[in-house]
Amino acid sequence: MGEIEQKPTPASRLGAPENSGISTLERGQKPPPTPSGKLMTVKIQMLDDTQEAFEVPQRAPGKVLFDAVCNHLNLVEGDYFGLEFPDHRKIVVWLDLLKPIVKQIRRPKHVVVKFVVKFFPPDHTQLQEELTRYLFALQVKQDLAQGRLTCNDTSAALLISHIVQSEIGDFDEALDREHLAKNKYVPQQDALEDRIMEFHHSHVGQTPAES
């Protein structure tokens, strides 16, 4: 079990310590024992749009695959995340951590499983790890770009300004315009550009984690 190819991960880029991901089972639940036997390769799309391949026993429960992804990322706060994939009806569903993977992903060669945020905490101060905040930011960035996060223009501009602060640092008009020209966070971004920069100017001194 593990990655077929070793690559730098978001965790390693942030200098996160190595650890094993925490269990995402409810208290008192136990997964079935991990069986040995024939392996299957599952492609996982990460929140930074990279893909990693994991080999797991076919009859292993979903938790084995999820834990492998968390371990790969050195992710401690795994409870906020999950794995989703299109089933045989083309409906996107969550991977059940207790059921055998092979009974859920029938044709793994033709399926890409996505590692995504399952829910956001009501209070961001509950988060303990910078890596978790980084992954949340990637999810928000994706949701904005794909129109899945519905908000008014002011809220969208504020969210984008925090992303820009985390990516390029303090406000600089020339750098801001260049960055926004190269990175489209929402479909109608041009109309929001001045408002984004106005908000970004107010974030001077914020670290990426604070943003």
mmCIF file of C-alpha atoms in Angstrom:
data_model
loop_
_atom_site.group_PDB
_atom_site.id
_atom_site.type_symbol
_atom_site.label_atom_id
_atom_site.label_comp_id
_atom_site.label_asym_id
_atom_site.label_seq_id
_atom_site.Cartn_x
_atom_site.Cartn_y
_atom_site.Cartn_z
ATOM 1 C CA MET A 1 0.000 0.000 0.000
ATOM 2 C CA GLY A 2 1.304 3.476 -0.804
ATOM 3 C CA GLU A 3 2.133 5.785 -3.624
ATOM 4 C CA ILE A 4 3.424 4.448 -6.900
ATOM 5 C CA GLU A 5 5.460 7.592 -7.396
ATOM 6 C CA GLN A 6 7.078 9.759 -4.746
ATOM 7 C CA LYS A 7 6.456 13.481 -5.229
ATOM 8 C CA PRO A 8 6.644 16.560 -3.004
ATOM 9 C CA THR A 9 3.350 16.911 -1.165
ATOM 10 C CA PRO A 10 1.553 20.015 0.156
ATOM 11 C CA ALA A 11 2.519 18.837 3.628
ATOM 12 C CA SER A 12 6.217 18.563 2.815
ATOM 13 C CA ARG A 13 6.165 21.968 1.128
ATOM 14 C CA LEU A 14 4.745 23.432 4.331
ATOM 15 C CA GLY A 15 7.241 21.552 6.477
ATOM 16 C CA ALA A 16 4.537 19.595 8.274
ATOM 17 C CA PRO A 17 5.749 16.874 10.657
ATOM 18 C CA GLU A 18 5.327 13.246 9.676
ATOM 19 C CA ASN A 19 2.473 11.438 11.378
ATOM 20 C CA SER A 20 -0.371 9.058 10.676
ATOM 21 C CA GLY A 21 -3.782 10.545 9.896
ATOM 22 C CA ILE A 22 -6.427 10.330 12.602
ATOM 23 C CA SER A 23 -9.413 8.027 12.366
ATOM 24 C CA THR A 24 -12.557 9.403 10.763
ATOM 25 C CA LEU A 25 -14.808 6.726 12.249
ATOM 26 C CA GLU A 26 -17.437 7.502 14.852
ATOM 27 C CA ARG A 27 -16.518 6.616 18.421
ATOM 28 C CA GLY A 28 -16.876 2.874 18.916
ATOM 29 C CA GLN A 29 -16.776 1.994 15.223
ATOM 30 C CA LYS A 30 -14.087 -0.344 13.984
ATOM 31 C CA PRO A 31 -13.262 -1.107 10.361
ATOM 32 C CA PRO A 32 -13.048 -4.724 9.236
ATOM 33 C CA PRO A 33 -9.522 -6.171 9.371
ATOM 34 C CA THR A 34 -7.449 -5.324 6.299
ATOM 35 C CA PRO A 35 -7.316 -8.419 4.077
ATOM 36 C CA SER A 36 -4.321 -9.439 2.046
ATOM 37 C CA GLY A 37 -4.591 -10.549 -1.550
ATOM 38 C CA LYS A 38 -4.801 -8.926 -4.949
ATOM 39 C CA LEU A 39 -4.030 -5.210 -5.080
ATOM 40 C CA MET A 40 -5.927 -2.539 -6.969
ATOM 41 C CA THR A 41 -4.623 0.854 -8.055
ATOM 42 C CA VAL A 42 -6.814 3.866 -7.291
ATOM 43 C CA LYS A 43 -6.156 7.325 -8.736
ATOM 44 C CA ILE A 44 -6.726 10.183 -6.289
ATOM 45 C CA GLN A 45 -7.074 13.807 -7.386
ATOM 46 C CA MET A 46 -5.750 16.126 -4.694
ATOM 47 C CA LEU A 47 -6.990 19.623 -3.930
ATOM 48 C CA ASP A 48 -4.039 21.154 -5.795
ATOM 49 C CA ASP A 49 -5.233 19.267 -8.932
ATOM 50 C CA THR A 50 -2.313 16.822 -8.897
ATOM 51 C CA GLN A 51 -3.018 13.105 -9.122
ATOM 52 C CA GLU A 52 -1.489 10.355 -7.027
ATOM 53 C CA ALA A 53 -1.921 6.592 -7.412
ATOM 54 C CA PHE A 54 -2.365 4.319 -4.393
ATOM 55 C CA GLU A 55 -2.234 0.532 -4.263
ATOM 56 C CA VAL A 56 -4.571 -1.090 -1.750
ATOM 57 C CA PRO A 57 -5.954 -4.613 -1.267
ATOM 58 C CA GLN A 58 -9.133 -4.991 -3.325
ATOM 59 C CA ARG A 59 -11.187 -6.186 -0.387
ATOM 60 C CA ALA A 60 -9.864 -3.595 2.057
ATOM 61 C CA PRO A 61 -12.413 -1.194 3.574
ATOM 62 C CA GLY A 62 -12.522 2.386 2.332
ATOM 63 C CA LYS A 63 -10.735 3.576 5.463
ATOM 64 C CA VAL A 64 -7.525 1.896 4.273
ATOM 65 C CA LEU A 65 -7.484 4.074 1.154
ATOM 66 C CA PHE A 66 -8.490 7.207 3.058
ATOM 67 C CA ASP A 67 -5.783 6.656 5.674
ATOM 68 C CA ALA A 68 -3.216 6.137 2.900
ATOM 69 C CA VAL A 69 -4.139 9.537 1.452
ATOM 70 C CA CYS A 70 -3.975 11.219 4.876
ATOM 71 C CA ASN A 71 -0.591 9.621 5.560
ATOM 72 C CA HIS A 72 0.674 10.779 2.168
ATOM 73 C CA LEU A 73 -0.298 14.354 3.052
ATOM 74 C CA ASN A 74 0.808 14.050 6.699
ATOM 75 C CA LEU A 75 -2.716 15.226 7.488
ATOM 76 C CA VAL A 76 -3.732 15.109 11.159
ATOM 77 C CA GLU A 77 -7.187 16.723 11.009
ATOM 78 C CA GLY A 78 -8.659 14.195 8.618
ATOM 79 C CA ASP A 79 -12.194 14.401 10.002
ATOM 80 C CA TYR A 80 -12.931 17.430 7.819
ATOM 81 C CA PHE A 81 -12.151 15.581 4.581
ATOM 82 C CA GLY A 82 -13.450 12.707 2.520
ATOM 83 C CA LEU A 83 -13.134 10.868 -0.782
ATOM 84 C CA GLU A 84 -15.808 11.223 -3.454
ATOM 85 C CA PHE A 85 -16.264 9.490 -6.787
ATOM 86 C CA PRO A 86 -18.924 8.943 -9.486
ATOM 87 C CA ASP A 87 -20.756 5.646 -9.009
ATOM 88 C CA HIS A 88 -22.121 3.436 -11.803
ATOM 89 C CA ARG A 89 -25.071 5.860 -12.182
ATOM 90 C CA LYS A 90 -22.635 8.788 -12.625
ATOM 91 C CA ILE A 91 -23.815 10.196 -9.302
ATOM 92 C CA VAL A 92 -21.053 11.576 -7.079
ATOM 93 C CA VAL A 93 -21.032 9.745 -3.742
ATOM 94 C CA TRP A 94 -18.787 9.536 -0.692
ATOM 95 C CA LEU A 95 -16.497 6.554 -0.282
ATOM 96 C CA ASP A 96 -17.847 4.524 2.637
ATOM 97 C CA LEU A 97 -14.979 3.921 5.054
ATOM 98 C CA LEU A 98 -16.421 0.633 6.326
ATOM 99 C CA LYS A 99 -17.375 -1.061 3.061
ATOM 100 C CA PRO A 100 -14.880 -2.907 0.826
ATOM 101 C CA ILE A 101 -13.392 -0.620 -1.810
ATOM 102 C CA VAL A 102 -13.957 -3.132 -4.613
ATOM 103 C CA LYS A 103 -17.717 -3.133 -3.926
ATOM 104 C CA GLN A 104 -17.834 0.648 -4.281
ATOM 105 C CA ILE A 105 -15.354 1.406 -7.072
ATOM 106 C CA ARG A 106 -16.188 -1.216 -9.672
ATOM 107 C CA ARG A 107 -13.879 -0.008 -12.462
ATOM 108 C CA PRO A 108 -10.912 1.727 -10.783
ATOM 109 C CA LYS A 109 -9.004 2.133 -14.058
ATOM 110 C CA HIS A 110 -11.749 4.434 -15.305
ATOM 111 C CA VAL A 111 -12.468 6.334 -12.100
ATOM 112 C CA VAL A 112 -10.684 9.268 -10.480
ATOM 113 C CA VAL A 113 -11.475 9.611 -6.790
ATOM 114 C CA LYS A 114 -11.342 13.159 -5.436
ATOM 115 C CA PHE A 115 -9.958 14.135 -2.043
ATOM 116 C CA VAL A 116 -12.142 17.044 -0.915
ATOM 117 C CA VAL A 117 -13.337 18.987 2.112
ATOM 118 C CA LYS A 118 -16.377 17.243 3.574
ATOM 119 C CA PHE A 119 -17.348 20.087 5.886
ATOM 120 C CA PHE A 120 -15.938 23.318 7.284
ATOM 121 C CA PRO A 121 -15.874 23.929 11.048
ATOM 122 C CA PRO A 122 -18.193 26.700 12.298
ATOM 123 C CA ASP A 123 -15.217 28.351 14.002
ATOM 124 C CA HIS A 124 -11.910 28.424 12.106
ATOM 125 C CA THR A 125 -10.013 28.835 15.384
ATOM 126 C CA GLN A 126 -10.796 25.162 16.064
ATOM 127 C CA LEU A 127 -8.217 24.219 13.428
ATOM 128 C CA GLN A 128 -4.852 23.184 14.834
ATOM 129 C CA GLU A 129 -2.772 22.640 11.686
ATOM 130 C CA GLU A 130 -1.582 25.096 9.039
ATOM 131 C CA LEU A 131 -1.885 22.305 6.481
ATOM 132 C CA THR A 132 -5.629 22.022 7.160
ATOM 133 C CA ARG A 133 -6.069 25.752 6.558
ATOM 134 C CA TYR A 134 -4.063 25.446 3.344
ATOM 135 C CA LEU A 135 -6.286 22.616 2.084
ATOM 136 C CA PHE A 136 -9.421 24.577 3.009
ATOM 137 C CA ALA A 137 -8.105 27.534 0.999
ATOM 138 C CA LEU A 138 -7.574 25.271 -2.016
ATOM 139 C CA GLN A 139 -11.155 23.988 -1.702
ATOM 140 C CA VAL A 140 -12.581 27.516 -1.504
ATOM 141 C CA LYS A 141 -10.469 28.517 -4.503
ATOM 142 C CA GLN A 142 -11.858 25.578 -6.506
ATOM 143 C CA ASP A 143 -15.443 26.249 -5.455
ATOM 144 C CA LEU A 144 -15.180 29.915 -6.437
ATOM 145 C CA ALA A 145 -13.694 29.133 -9.849
ATOM 146 C CA GLN A 146 -16.314 26.474 -10.612
ATOM 147 C CA GLY A 147 -19.269 28.514 -9.378
ATOM 148 C CA ARG A 148 -20.122 26.096 -6.562
ATOM 149 C CA LEU A 149 -19.693 28.749 -3.868
ATOM 150 C CA THR A 150 -22.568 31.194 -4.112
ATOM 151 C CA CYS A 151 -21.866 34.626 -2.652
ATOM 152 C CA ASN A 152 -22.343 38.267 -3.588
ATOM 153 C CA ASP A 153 -19.653 40.285 -5.355
ATOM 154 C CA THR A 154 -18.364 41.882 -2.153
ATOM 155 C CA SER A 155 -17.927 38.527 -0.418
ATOM 156 C CA ALA A 156 -16.275 37.052 -3.510
ATOM 157 C CA ALA A 157 -13.847 39.983 -3.717
ATOM 158 C CA LEU A 158 -12.999 39.618 -0.013
ATOM 159 C CA LEU A 159 -12.362 35.874 -0.338
ATOM 160 C CA ILE A 160 -10.151 36.401 -3.386
ATOM 161 C CA SER A 161 -8.215 39.157 -1.611
ATOM 162 C CA HIS A 162 -7.329 36.715 1.178
ATOM 163 C CA ILE A 163 -6.192 34.144 -1.396
ATOM 164 C CA VAL A 164 -4.036 36.771 -3.117
ATOM 165 C CA GLN A 165 -2.518 37.805 0.231
ATOM 166 C CA SER A 166 -1.615 34.182 0.985
ATOM 167 C CA GLU A 167 -0.085 33.674 -2.465
ATOM 168 C CA ILE A 168 1.875 36.883 -3.153
ATOM 169 C CA GLY A 169 2.054 38.653 0.196
ATOM 170 C CA ASP A 170 1.386 42.325 0.885
ATOM 171 C CA PHE A 171 -0.367 44.610 -1.568
ATOM 172 C CA ASP A 172 1.520 45.996 -4.536
ATOM 173 C CA GLU A 173 -0.674 47.396 -7.298
ATOM 174 C CA ALA A 174 1.517 46.266 -10.193
ATOM 175 C CA LEU A 175 1.986 42.777 -8.745
ATOM 176 C CA ASP A 176 -1.713 42.519 -7.917
ATOM 177 C CA ARG A 177 -2.795 43.381 -11.451
ATOM 178 C CA GLU A 178 -0.256 40.965 -12.931
ATOM 179 C CA HIS A 179 -1.332 38.169 -10.573
ATOM 180 C CA LEU A 180 -5.044 38.702 -11.208
ATOM 181 C CA ALA A 181 -4.441 38.761 -14.963
ATOM 182 C CA LYS A 182 -2.781 35.335 -14.757
ATOM 183 C CA ASN A 183 -5.145 33.754 -12.210
ATOM 184 C CA LYS A 184 -8.905 33.697 -12.691
ATOM 185 C CA TYR A 185 -10.632 32.926 -9.396
ATOM 186 C CA VAL A 186 -14.193 33.686 -10.541
ATOM 187 C CA PRO A 187 -15.758 33.903 -14.016
ATOM 188 C CA GLN A 188 -16.476 37.668 -13.877
ATOM 189 C CA GLN A 189 -13.256 38.654 -12.137
ATOM 190 C CA ASP A 190 -12.426 41.730 -14.244
ATOM 191 C CA ALA A 191 -15.415 43.594 -12.829
ATOM 192 C CA LEU A 192 -14.223 42.857 -9.283
ATOM 193 C CA GLU A 193 -10.536 43.674 -9.737
ATOM 194 C CA ASP A 194 -10.553 47.118 -8.082
ATOM 195 C CA ARG A 195 -12.596 45.822 -5.144
ATOM 196 C CA ILE A 196 -10.246 42.846 -4.716
ATOM 197 C CA MET A 197 -7.220 45.141 -4.595
ATOM 198 C CA GLU A 198 -8.965 47.459 -2.138
ATOM 199 C CA PHE A 199 -9.535 44.537 0.223
ATOM 200 C CA HIS A 200 -6.015 43.200 -0.374
ATOM 201 C CA HIS A 201 -4.538 46.564 0.647
ATOM 202 C CA SER A 202 -6.216 46.134 4.056
ATOM 203 C CA HIS A 203 -4.469 42.794 4.707
ATOM 204 C CA VAL A 204 -0.942 44.208 5.008
ATOM 205 C CA GLY A 205 1.161 42.128 7.390
ATOM 206 C CA GLN A 206 -1.039 39.037 7.385
ATOM 207 C CA THR A 207 0.741 35.696 7.098
ATOM 208 C CA PRO A 208 -0.537 33.009 4.692
ATOM 209 C CA ALA A 209 -2.010 31.109 7.660
ATOM 210 C CA GLU A 210 -3.865 34.210 8.894
ATOM 211 C CA SER A 211 -5.251 34.874 5.434
#
